[in-house]
Amino acid sequence: MNRNTFLFSMILTLAPAARAYDSIRFLEPIKGDEMAKPVAAAASGDRLYVVDEKKNMLFLYDASGKLIKNVGRSGSQNGAFSGPRGVAVGPNGGGNVYVADTGNHRVQIFDRDGNFLYAFGEKGTEPGRLRAPESVCVGADGRIFVADTGNDRVQVFTQEGILLFQFGSSGKEPGRFKGPARVSVDPSDNVYVLDRDNERVQKFDASVKFVREYSLLGNDAAVDNFGFIYVLDGKNGKVIEQSGDGVILGRFGSYGSGVGQLKK
């Protein structure tokens, strides 16, 4: 995203059962004029967290879109960033905030108010080391999943930053990656990896055994609590919903900067 106004304009109204959305309700967008290049966002409870790759900051907003505070600066010290590209929040709401500090080859953890807690990771190719990680997510059990983009793998850590295991390697075959850019975990511990340079999303079960792959129909993707995949088609200003079987269930949005519109 390369403009100063960051639009968060979509709310999915999900039915209680595990099926496609019943309706899409577009709200007034939240405008972040203080940002330069926002690249990732995560919400928890009444908070919205956005990382800005250019300003090297983490922005905190309330549910109405009012800026609460921003934290961070350029650098490698604790609480400083170098081109951060991913952000996630812990389970159960009100939890910690996890930032993929891409240029510093680490993950930093903050409390819900943006106060620095700790960090883990350093540059390298050995197990437990990271190289330009672009995404982080947290499972229901608190395990931290990191898309280790530069090493073409996903690594899984404890809350203390201790490596549990890793999976994937460079390649085109199922279970291999080329530039994994997003990682998500659903409530059943299925893992979804946006395998960017192979132009696909790969799904793994709770034991990280390869399950299937989906063609990537856009430039980013997210997974909801029911295993539905939402792909951002920035070129056409649309979000595409796919079922767990890869069937396209619907599209919404249009290209532009108004309510219900998207613009890369």
Coordinates of C-alpha atoms in Angstrom, one line a residue, residues 137-141 143 145 154 167 183-193 201-212 214 223-229 244:
C137 CA 0.8 -15.4 14.1
V138 CA -0.1 -17.0 17.4
G139 CA -2.0 -20.3 17.8
A140 CA -4.7 -20.9 20.3
D141 CA -2.2 -22.7 22.6
R143 CA 2.7 -21.1 20.1
F145 CA 4.5 -19.3 14.1
V154 CA 8.2 -21.7 8.8
F167 CA 9.0 -27.1 8.4
V183 CA 1.3 -17.6 8.0
S184 CA -2.1 -18.2 9.7
V185 CA -3.4 -20.8 12.1
D186 CA -7.1 -21.7 12.5
P187 CA -8.7 -22.9 15.8
S188 CA -8.1 -26.6 14.7
D189 CA -4.4 -25.8 14.4
N190 CA -4.4 -26.1 10.6
V191 CA -1.6 -23.9 9.3
Y192 CA -1.9 -21.8 6.1
V193 CA 1.1 -20.4 4.4
V201 CA -1.5 -20.9 -0.5
Q202 CA -0.5 -24.1 1.2
K203 CA -2.5 -25.8 4.0
F204 CA -1.0 -28.1 6.6
D205 CA -2.7 -30.1 9.3
A206 CA -1.9 -29.8 13.1
S207 CA 1.1 -32.1 12.6
V208 CA 2.2 -29.8 9.7
K209 CA 1.6 -32.6 7.2
F210 CA 0.8 -31.1 3.8
V211 CA -3.0 -31.2 3.0
R212 CA -3.6 -29.2 -0.2
Y214 CA -4.8 -23.2 -3.5
V223 CA -8.0 -17.2 7.1
D224 CA -11.0 -16.9 9.4
N225 CA -12.0 -19.1 12.3
F226 CA -13.9 -21.5 10.1
G227 CA -11.1 -22.1 7.6
F228 CA -12.4 -19.8 4.9
I229 CA -9.7 -18.1 2.9
G244 CA -11.6 -25.0 2.5

